[in-house]
PDB file of N, CA and C in Angstrom:
ATOM      1  N   UNK A   1     132.562 126.643   9.578  1.00  0.00           N
ATOM      2  CA  UNK A   1     132.137 126.908  11.060  1.00  0.00           C
ATOM      3  C   UNK A   1     131.315 125.339  11.449  1.00  0.00           C
ATOM      4  N   UNK A   2     130.373 125.476  10.788  1.00  0.00           N
ATOM      5  CA  UNK A   2     129.279 124.309  11.216  1.00  0.00           C
ATOM      6  C   UNK A   2     129.837 122.674  10.673  1.00  0.00           C
ATOM      7  N   UNK A   3     130.818 123.023   9.646  1.00  0.00           N
ATOM      8  CA  UNK A   3     131.152 121.817   9.326  1.00  0.00           C
ATOM      9  C   UNK A   3     132.182 120.945   9.948  1.00  0.00           C
ATOM     10  N   UNK A   4     133.030 121.935  10.242  1.00  0.00           N
ATOM     11  CA  UNK A   4     133.825 121.445  11.595  1.00  0.00           C
ATOM     12  C   UNK A   4     133.183 120.953  12.631  1.00  0.00           C
ATOM     13  N   UNK A   5     132.205 121.376  12.952  1.00  0.00           N
ATOM     14  CA  UNK A   5     131.378 120.853  14.449  1.00  0.00           C
ATOM     15  C   UNK A   5     130.596 119.119  14.306  1.00  0.00           C
ATOM     16  N   UNK A   6     130.287 119.503  13.002  1.00  0.00           N
ATOM     17  CA  UNK A   6     129.566 118.256  12.480  1.00  0.00           C
ATOM     18  C   UNK A   6     130.701 117.437  12.430  1.00  0.00           C
ATOM     19  N   UNK A   7     131.938 117.014  11.568  1.00  0.00           N
ATOM     20  CA  UNK A   7     133.205 116.466  11.419  1.00  0.00           C
ATOM     21  C   UNK A   7     133.203 116.212  12.800  1.00  0.00           C
ATOM     22  N   UNK A   8     133.498 116.317  13.702  1.00  0.00           N
ATOM     23  CA  UNK A   8     134.009 116.210  15.453  1.00  0.00           C
ATOM     24  C   UNK A   8     133.050 115.492  16.102  1.00  0.00           C
ATOM     25  N   UNK A   9     131.472 115.874  15.661  1.00  0.00           N
ATOM     26  CA  UNK A   9     130.909 114.629  16.303  1.00  0.00           C
ATOM     27  C   UNK A   9     130.316 113.454  15.831  1.00  0.00           C
ATOM     28  N   UNK A  10     130.546 113.652  14.280  1.00  0.00           N
ATOM     29  CA  UNK A  10     130.527 111.971  13.546  1.00  0.00           C
ATOM     30  C   UNK A  10     131.877 111.118  14.010  1.00  0.00           C
ATOM     31  N   UNK A  11     133.414 111.772  14.399  1.00  0.00           N
ATOM     32  CA  UNK A  11     134.595 111.314  14.629  1.00  0.00           C
ATOM     33  C   UNK A  11     134.292 110.962  16.091  1.00  0.00           C
ATOM     34  N   UNK A  12     133.441 111.619  16.812  1.00  0.00           N
ATOM     35  CA  UNK A  12     132.980 111.010  18.370  1.00  0.00           C
ATOM     36  C   UNK A  12     132.381 109.621  18.273  1.00  0.00           C
ATOM     37  N   UNK A  13     131.740 109.427  17.319  1.00  0.00           N
ATOM     38  CA  UNK A  13     131.106 108.356  17.665  1.00  0.00           C
ATOM     39  C   UNK A  13     131.129 107.488  16.663  1.00  0.00           C
ATOM     40  N   UNK A  14     132.445 107.392  15.902  1.00  0.00           N
ATOM     41  CA  UNK A  14     133.137 106.580  15.459  1.00  0.00           C
ATOM     42  C   UNK A  14     134.073 105.471  16.344  1.00  0.00           C
ATOM     43  N   UNK A  15     134.725 106.088  17.334  1.00  0.00           N
ATOM     44  CA  UNK A  15     135.699 105.894  18.143  1.00  0.00           C
ATOM     45  C   UNK A  15     135.343 106.164  19.355  1.00  0.00           C
ATOM     46  N   UNK A  16     134.619 105.482  19.470  1.00  0.00           N
ATOM     47  CA  UNK A  16     134.224 104.950  21.114  1.00  0.00           C
ATOM     48  C   UNK A  16     135.779 104.632  22.036  1.00  0.00           C
ATOM     49  N   UNK A  17     136.169 105.102  23.289  1.00  0.00           N
ATOM     50  CA  UNK A  17     137.010 104.814  24.028  1.00  0.00           C
ATOM     51  C   UNK A  17     136.815 103.759  25.099  1.00  0.00           C
ATOM     52  N   UNK A  18     137.328 101.927  24.728  1.00  0.00           N
ATOM     53  CA  UNK A  18     136.689 101.312  25.507  1.00  0.00           C
ATOM     54  C   UNK A  18     137.904 101.616  27.077  1.00  0.00           C
ATOM     55  N   UNK A  19     136.971 101.254  27.587  1.00  0.00           N
ATOM     56  CA  UNK A  19     138.272 101.183  29.196  1.00  0.00           C
ATOM     57  C   UNK A  19     137.953  99.594  29.428  1.00  0.00           C
ATOM     58  N   UNK A  20     139.247  99.596  30.150  1.00  0.00           N
ATOM     59  CA  UNK A  20     140.005  97.994  30.009  1.00  0.00           C
ATOM     60  C   UNK A  20     139.503  97.628  31.412  1.00  0.00           C
ATOM     61  N   UNK A  21     139.061  96.397  31.472  1.00  0.00           N
ATOM     62  CA  UNK A  21     138.453  95.705  32.602  1.00  0.00           C
ATOM     63  C   UNK A  21     139.455  95.882  33.863  1.00  0.00           C
ATOM     64  N   UNK A  22     139.215  96.454  35.133  1.00  0.00           N
ATOM     65  CA  UNK A  22     140.144  95.952  36.064  1.00  0.00           C
ATOM     66  C   UNK A  22     140.575  95.189  36.890  1.00  0.00           C
ATOM     67  N   UNK A  23     141.195  94.281  37.100  1.00  0.00           N
ATOM     68  CA  UNK A  23     141.499  93.219  37.778  1.00  0.00           C
ATOM     69  C   UNK A  23     141.648  93.792  39.034  1.00  0.00           C
ATOM     70  N   UNK A  24     140.844  93.208  40.381  1.00  0.00           N
ATOM     71  CA  UNK A  24     141.451  93.414  41.529  1.00  0.00           C
ATOM     72  C   UNK A  24     142.267  92.404  42.153  1.00  0.00           C
ATOM     73  N   UNK A  25     143.216  92.976  43.001  1.00  0.00           N
ATOM     74  CA  UNK A  25     144.307  92.212  43.594  1.00  0.00           C
ATOM     75  C   UNK A  25     143.496  91.451  44.519  1.00  0.00           C
ATOM     76  N   UNK A  26     143.625  89.791  44.746  1.00  0.00           N
ATOM     77  CA  UNK A  26     143.236  89.226  45.995  1.00  0.00           C
ATOM     78  C   UNK A  26     144.256  89.176  46.857  1.00  0.00           C
ATOM     79  N   UNK A  27     144.218  89.730  48.123  1.00  0.00           N
ATOM     80  CA  UNK A  27     145.657  89.779  48.883  1.00  0.00           C
ATOM     81  C   UNK A  27     145.350  88.686  50.058  1.00  0.00           C
ATOM     82  N   UNK A  28     145.774  87.978  50.201  1.00  0.00           N
ATOM     83  CA  UNK A  28     146.235  86.558  50.921  1.00  0.00           C
ATOM     84  C   UNK A  28     146.176  87.102  52.600  1.00  0.00           C
ATOM     85  N   UNK A  29     145.208  86.665  53.393  1.00  0.00           N
ATOM     86  CA  UNK A  29     145.040  86.918  54.563  1.00  0.00           C
ATOM     87  C   UNK A  29     145.784  86.604  55.244  1.00  0.00           C
ATOM     88  N   UNK A  30     146.414  87.259  56.379  1.00  0.00           N
ATOM     89  CA  UNK A  30     147.367  87.154  57.201  1.00  0.00           C
ATOM     90  C   UNK A  30     146.915  85.811  58.281  1.00  0.00           C
ATOM     91  N   UNK A  31     147.896  85.023  58.467  1.00  0.00           N
ATOM     92  CA  UNK A  31     147.828  83.861  59.351  1.00  0.00           C
ATOM     93  C   UNK A  31     147.707  84.544  60.438  1.00  0.00           C
ATOM     94  N   UNK A  32     146.686  84.135  61.598  1.00  0.00           N
ATOM     95  CA  UNK A  32     146.479  84.556  62.620  1.00  0.00           C
ATOM     96  C   UNK A  32     147.066  83.634  63.836  1.00  0.00           C
ATOM     97  N   UNK A  33     148.014  83.465  64.490  1.00  0.00           N
ATOM     98  CA  UNK A  33     148.651  82.292  65.019  1.00  0.00           C
ATOM     99  C   UNK A  33     148.359  82.723  66.312  1.00  0.00           C
ATOM    100  N   UNK A  34     147.830  81.414  67.315  1.00  0.00           N
ATOM    101  CA  UNK A  34     147.395  81.252  68.372  1.00  0.00           C
ATOM    102  C   UNK A  34     148.285  80.422  69.474  1.00  0.00           C
ATOM    103  N   UNK A  35     148.357  80.902  70.931  1.00  0.00           N
ATOM    104  CA  UNK A  35     149.154  79.883  71.647  1.00  0.00           C
ATOM    105  C   UNK A  35     147.832  79.586  72.966  1.00  0.00           C
ATOM    106  N   UNK A  36     148.109  78.504  73.266  1.00  0.00           N
ATOM    107  CA  UNK A  36     147.062  78.019  74.629  1.00  0.00           C
ATOM    108  C   UNK A  36     147.651  78.605  75.949  1.00  0.00           C
ATOM    109  N   UNK A  37     147.178  78.728  76.638  1.00  0.00           N
ATOM    110  CA  UNK A  37     147.606  79.160  78.474  1.00  0.00           C
ATOM    111  C   UNK A  37     146.214  78.674  78.974  1.00  0.00           C
ATOM    112  N   UNK A  38     146.535  78.320  80.802  1.00  0.00           N
ATOM    113  CA  UNK A  38     145.918  78.065  81.349  1.00  0.00           C
ATOM    114  C   UNK A  38     145.060  79.434  82.115  1.00  0.00           C
ATOM    115  N   UNK A  39     143.999  79.323  82.059  1.00  0.00           N
ATOM    116  CA  UNK A  39     143.565  81.205  82.755  1.00  0.00           C
ATOM    117  C   UNK A  39     142.655  80.522  84.062  1.00  0.00           C
ATOM    118  N   UNK A  40     143.217  81.732  84.766  1.00  0.00           N
ATOM    119  CA  UNK A  40     142.423  80.976  86.185  1.00  0.00           C
ATOM    120  C   UNK A  40     141.722  82.220  86.255  1.00  0.00           C
ATOM    121  N   UNK A  41     139.878  81.780  86.703  1.00  0.00           N
ATOM    122  CA  UNK A  41     138.750  82.683  86.412  1.00  0.00           C
ATOM    123  C   UNK A  41     137.983  83.014  87.837  1.00  0.00           C
ATOM    124  N   UNK A  42     137.731  84.056  87.926  1.00  0.00           N
ATOM    125  CA  UNK A  42     136.395  84.167  89.120  1.00  0.00           C
ATOM    126  C   UNK A  42     134.967  83.830  88.742  1.00  0.00           C
ATOM    127  N   UNK A  43     134.371  83.644  89.341  1.00  0.00           N
ATOM    128  CA  UNK A  43     132.902  83.628  89.436  1.00  0.00           C
ATOM    129  C   UNK A  43     132.101  84.471  88.105  1.00  0.00           C
ATOM    130  N   UNK A  44     132.779  85.712  88.316  1.00  0.00           N
ATOM    131  CA  UNK A  44     132.099  86.408  86.903  1.00  0.00           C
ATOM    132  C   UNK A  44     132.806  86.649  86.227  1.00  0.00           C
ATOM    133  N   UNK A  45     133.535  85.377  85.869  1.00  0.00           N
ATOM    134  CA  UNK A  45     134.376  85.125  84.129  1.00  0.00           C
ATOM    135  C   UNK A  45     135.293  86.242  84.201  1.00  0.00           C
ATOM    136  N   UNK A  46     136.230  86.700  85.140  1.00  0.00           N
ATOM    137  CA  UNK A  46     137.461  87.698  85.282  1.00  0.00           C
ATOM    138  C   UNK A  46     138.278  86.988  85.212  1.00  0.00           C
ATOM    139  N   UNK A  47     139.658  87.004  84.843  1.00  0.00           N
ATOM    140  CA  UNK A  47     140.852  86.220  84.706  1.00  0.00           C
ATOM    141  C   UNK A  47     141.563  86.929  85.639  1.00  0.00           C
ATOM    142  N   UNK A  48     141.705  86.256  86.517  1.00  0.00           N
ATOM    143  CA  UNK A  48     142.533  86.315  87.573  1.00  0.00           C
ATOM    144  C   UNK A  48     144.181  85.756  87.200  1.00  0.00           C
ATOM    145  N   UNK A  49     144.179  84.916  86.746  1.00  0.00           N
ATOM    146  CA  UNK A  49     145.820  84.810  86.585  1.00  0.00           C
ATOM    147  C   UNK A  49     145.840  83.744  85.331  1.00  0.00           C
ATOM    148  N   UNK A  50     147.335  83.839  84.785  1.00  0.00           N
ATOM    149  CA  UNK A  50     147.752  83.149  83.574  1.00  0.00           C
ATOM    150  C   UNK A  50     148.613  82.215  83.619  1.00  0.00           C
ATOM    151  N   UNK A  51     148.612  81.164  82.902  1.00  0.00           N
ATOM    152  CA  UNK A  51     149.742  80.340  83.631  1.00  0.00           C
ATOM    153  C   UNK A  51     150.103  79.469  81.764  1.00  0.00           C
ATOM    154  N   UNK A  52     151.315  79.308  81.496  1.00  0.00           N
ATOM    155  CA  UNK A  52     151.642  78.566  80.441  1.00  0.00           C
ATOM    156  C   UNK A  52     151.048  77.209  80.291  1.00  0.00           C
ATOM    157  N   UNK A  53     150.892  76.982  79.147  1.00  0.00           N
ATOM    158  CA  UNK A  53     149.832  75.753  78.960  1.00  0.00           C
ATOM    159  C   UNK A  53     150.448  73.933  79.665  1.00  0.00           C
ATOM    160  N   UNK A  54     151.701  74.063  79.529  1.00  0.00           N
ATOM    161  CA  UNK A  54     152.087  73.069  80.631  1.00  0.00           C
ATOM    162  C   UNK A  54     152.370  72.795  82.023  1.00  0.00           C
ATOM    163  N   UNK A  55     151.496  73.681  82.331  1.00  0.00           N
ATOM    164  CA  UNK A  55     152.208  74.374  83.942  1.00  0.00           C
ATOM    165  C   UNK A  55     150.051  74.314  84.693  1.00  0.00           C
ATOM    166  N   UNK A  56     149.631  73.386  84.058  1.00  0.00           N
ATOM    167  CA  UNK A  56     148.131  73.027  84.507  1.00  0.00           C
ATOM    168  C   UNK A  56     148.075  72.833  85.898  1.00  0.00           C
ATOM    169  N   UNK A  57     149.049  72.232  86.465  1.00  0.00           N
ATOM    170  CA  UNK A  57     148.863  71.961  88.158  1.00  0.00           C
ATOM    171  C   UNK A  57     149.091  73.133  89.135  1.00  0.00           C
ATOM    172  N   UNK A  58     149.815  73.807  88.442  1.00  0.00           N
ATOM    173  CA  UNK A  58     150.099  75.425  89.190  1.00  0.00           C
ATOM    174  C   UNK A  58     148.573  75.973  89.026  1.00  0.00           C
ATOM    175  N   UNK A  59     148.108  75.956  87.580  1.00  0.00           N
ATOM    176  CA  UNK A  59     146.699  77.189  87.551  1.00  0.00           C
ATOM    177  C   UNK A  59     145.630  76.477  88.798  1.00  0.00           C
ATOM    178  N   UNK A  60     145.564  75.121  88.531  1.00  0.00           N
ATOM    179  CA  UNK A  60     144.750  74.031  89.525  1.00  0.00           C
ATOM    180  C   UNK A  60     144.668  74.691  90.923  1.00  0.00           C
ATOM    181  N   UNK A  61     146.514  75.007  91.353  1.00  0.00           N
ATOM    182  CA  UNK A  61     146.953  75.187  93.082  1.00  0.00           C
ATOM    183  C   UNK A  61     145.958  76.819  93.175  1.00  0.00           C
ATOM    184  N   UNK A  62     146.228  77.363  92.190  1.00  0.00           N
ATOM    185  CA  UNK A  62     146.114  78.813  92.517  1.00  0.00           C
ATOM    186  C   UNK A  62     144.300  79.090  92.539  1.00  0.00           C
ATOM    187  N   UNK A  63     143.631  78.051  91.848  1.00  0.00           N
ATOM    188  CA  UNK A  63     142.563  78.288  91.673  1.00  0.00           C
ATOM    189  C   UNK A  63     141.748  77.704  93.081  1.00  0.00           C
ATOM    190  N   UNK A  64     142.230  76.584  94.014  1.00  0.00           N
ATOM    191  CA  UNK A  64     142.057  76.228  95.052  1.00  0.00           C
ATOM    192  C   UNK A  64     142.273  77.292  96.290  1.00  0.00           C
ATOM    193  N   UNK A  65     143.490  77.699  95.969  1.00  0.00           N
ATOM    194  CA  UNK A  65     143.965  78.476  97.286  1.00  0.00           C
ATOM    195  C   UNK A  65     143.261  80.195  97.233  1.00  0.00           C
ATOM    196  N   UNK A  66     142.488  80.306  95.647  1.00  0.00           N
ATOM    197  CA  UNK A  66     141.498  81.588  95.600  1.00  0.00           C
ATOM    198  C   UNK A  66     140.161  81.410  96.072  1.00  0.00           C
ATOM    199  N   UNK A  67     139.787  80.017  95.674  1.00  0.00           N
ATOM    200  CA  UNK A  67     138.574  79.396  96.253  1.00  0.00           C
ATOM    201  C   UNK A  67     138.468  79.552  97.601  1.00  0.00           C
ATOM    202  N   UNK A  68     139.498  79.049  98.550  1.00  0.00           N
ATOM    203  CA  UNK A  68     139.659  78.562  99.703  1.00  0.00           C
ATOM    204  C   UNK A  68     139.565  80.219 100.476  1.00  0.00           C
ATOM    205  N   UNK A  69     140.313  81.073 100.090  1.00  0.00           N
ATOM    206  CA  UNK A  69     140.162  82.441 100.842  1.00  0.00           C
ATOM    207  C   UNK A  69     139.226  83.442 100.635  1.00  0.00           C
ATOM    208  N   UNK A  70     138.681  83.419  99.337  1.00  0.00           N
ATOM    209  CA  UNK A  70     137.638  84.591  99.207  1.00  0.00           C
ATOM    210  C   UNK A  70     136.041  83.765  98.875  1.00  0.00           C
ATOM    211  N   UNK A  71     135.201  84.277  98.768  1.00  0.00           N
ATOM    212  CA  UNK A  71     133.816  84.075  99.160  1.00  0.00           C
ATOM    213  C   UNK A  71     133.448  83.265  97.452  1.00  0.00           C
ATOM    214  N   UNK A  72     133.855  83.937  96.338  1.00  0.00           N
ATOM    215  CA  UNK A  72     133.538  83.042  95.075  1.00  0.00           C
ATOM    216  C   UNK A  72     134.377  81.978  94.929  1.00  0.00           C
ATOM    217  N   UNK A  73     133.918  81.215  94.006  1.00  0.00           N
ATOM    218  CA  UNK A  73     134.443  79.911  93.845  1.00  0.00           C
ATOM    219  C   UNK A  73     135.566  80.278  92.296  1.00  0.00           C
ATOM    220  N   UNK A  74     136.633  80.030  92.412  1.00  0.00           N
ATOM    221  CA  UNK A  74     137.620  80.235  90.763  1.00  0.00           C
ATOM    222  C   UNK A  74     137.328  78.593  90.412  1.00  0.00           C
ATOM    223  N   UNK A  75     137.807  79.019  89.291  1.00  0.00           N
ATOM    224  CA  UNK A  75     138.346  77.766  87.798  1.00  0.00           C
ATOM    225  C   UNK A  75     139.026  77.772  87.197  1.00  0.00           C
ATOM    226  N   UNK A  76     139.301  76.626  86.563  1.00  0.00           N
ATOM    227  CA  UNK A  76     140.362  76.603  85.601  1.00  0.00           C
ATOM    228  C   UNK A  76     140.192  76.616  84.371  1.00  0.00           C
ATOM    229  N   UNK A  77     140.077  77.118  82.810  1.00  0.00           N
ATOM    230  CA  UNK A  77     140.001  77.004  81.882  1.00  0.00           C
ATOM    231  C   UNK A  77     140.640  77.457  80.940  1.00  0.00           C
ATOM    232  N   UNK A  78     141.023  76.464  79.673  1.00  0.00           N
ATOM    233  CA  UNK A  78     142.001  76.827  78.197  1.00  0.00           C
ATOM    234  C   UNK A  78     141.605  78.566  77.995  1.00  0.00           C
ATOM    235  N   UNK A  79     142.478  78.996  77.527  1.00  0.00           N
ATOM    236  CA  UNK A  79     142.693  80.272  76.826  1.00  0.00           C
ATOM    237  C   UNK A  79     143.500  80.118  75.629  1.00  0.00           C
ATOM    238  N   UNK A  80     142.936  80.904  74.582  1.00  0.00           N
ATOM    239  CA  UNK A  80     144.018  81.023  73.207  1.00  0.00           C
ATOM    240  C   UNK A  80     143.948  82.405  73.104  1.00  0.00           C
ATOM    241  N   UNK A  81     145.538  82.915  73.113  1.00  0.00           N
ATOM    242  CA  UNK A  81     145.647  84.576  72.538  1.00  0.00           C
ATOM    243  C   UNK A  81     146.697  84.073  71.634  1.00  0.00           C
ATOM    244  N   UNK A  82     146.312  85.440  70.758  1.00  0.00           N
ATOM    245  CA  UNK A  82     146.965  85.292  69.493  1.00  0.00           C
ATOM    246  C   UNK A  82     148.620  86.249  69.869  1.00  0.00           C
ATOM    247  N   UNK A  83     149.593  85.564  68.869  1.00  0.00           N
ATOM    248  CA  UNK A  83     150.628  85.927  68.828  1.00  0.00           C
ATOM    249  C   UNK A  83     151.170  86.902  68.038  1.00  0.00           C
ATOM    250  N   UNK A  84     151.844  87.709  68.919  1.00  0.00           N
ATOM    251  CA  UNK A  84     152.568  89.123  68.016  1.00  0.00           C
ATOM    252  C   UNK A  84     153.725  89.161  67.377  1.00  0.00           C
ATOM    253  N   UNK A  85     153.747  88.767  65.926  1.00  0.00           N
ATOM    254  CA  UNK A  85     155.227  88.762  65.870  1.00  0.00           C
ATOM    255  C   UNK A  85     155.836  90.173  65.456  1.00  0.00           C
ATOM    256  N   UNK A  86     156.506  90.609  65.580  1.00  0.00           N
ATOM    257  CA  UNK A  86     157.481  91.980  65.566  1.00  0.00           C
ATOM    258  C   UNK A  86     158.696  91.554  66.143  1.00  0.00           C
TER     259      UNK A  86
END
């Protein structure tokens, strides 16, 4: 019995199992698509209205109306929002 155990230990030392190197997959990042809008904001940077990019005049008009009717000034600024595909 002692001989068998000794033979197994010698066999284990001679043939170590080499692990294969793991190659990690590099996943391409998803493209984030943005669309431009005109946002009408109040003094505290809260968005009050949102218009398409080609409707700048309507956004300016809305900002003027809100400024005249309220206490705080309103202004127009470009906004970029993410497009959700689906």
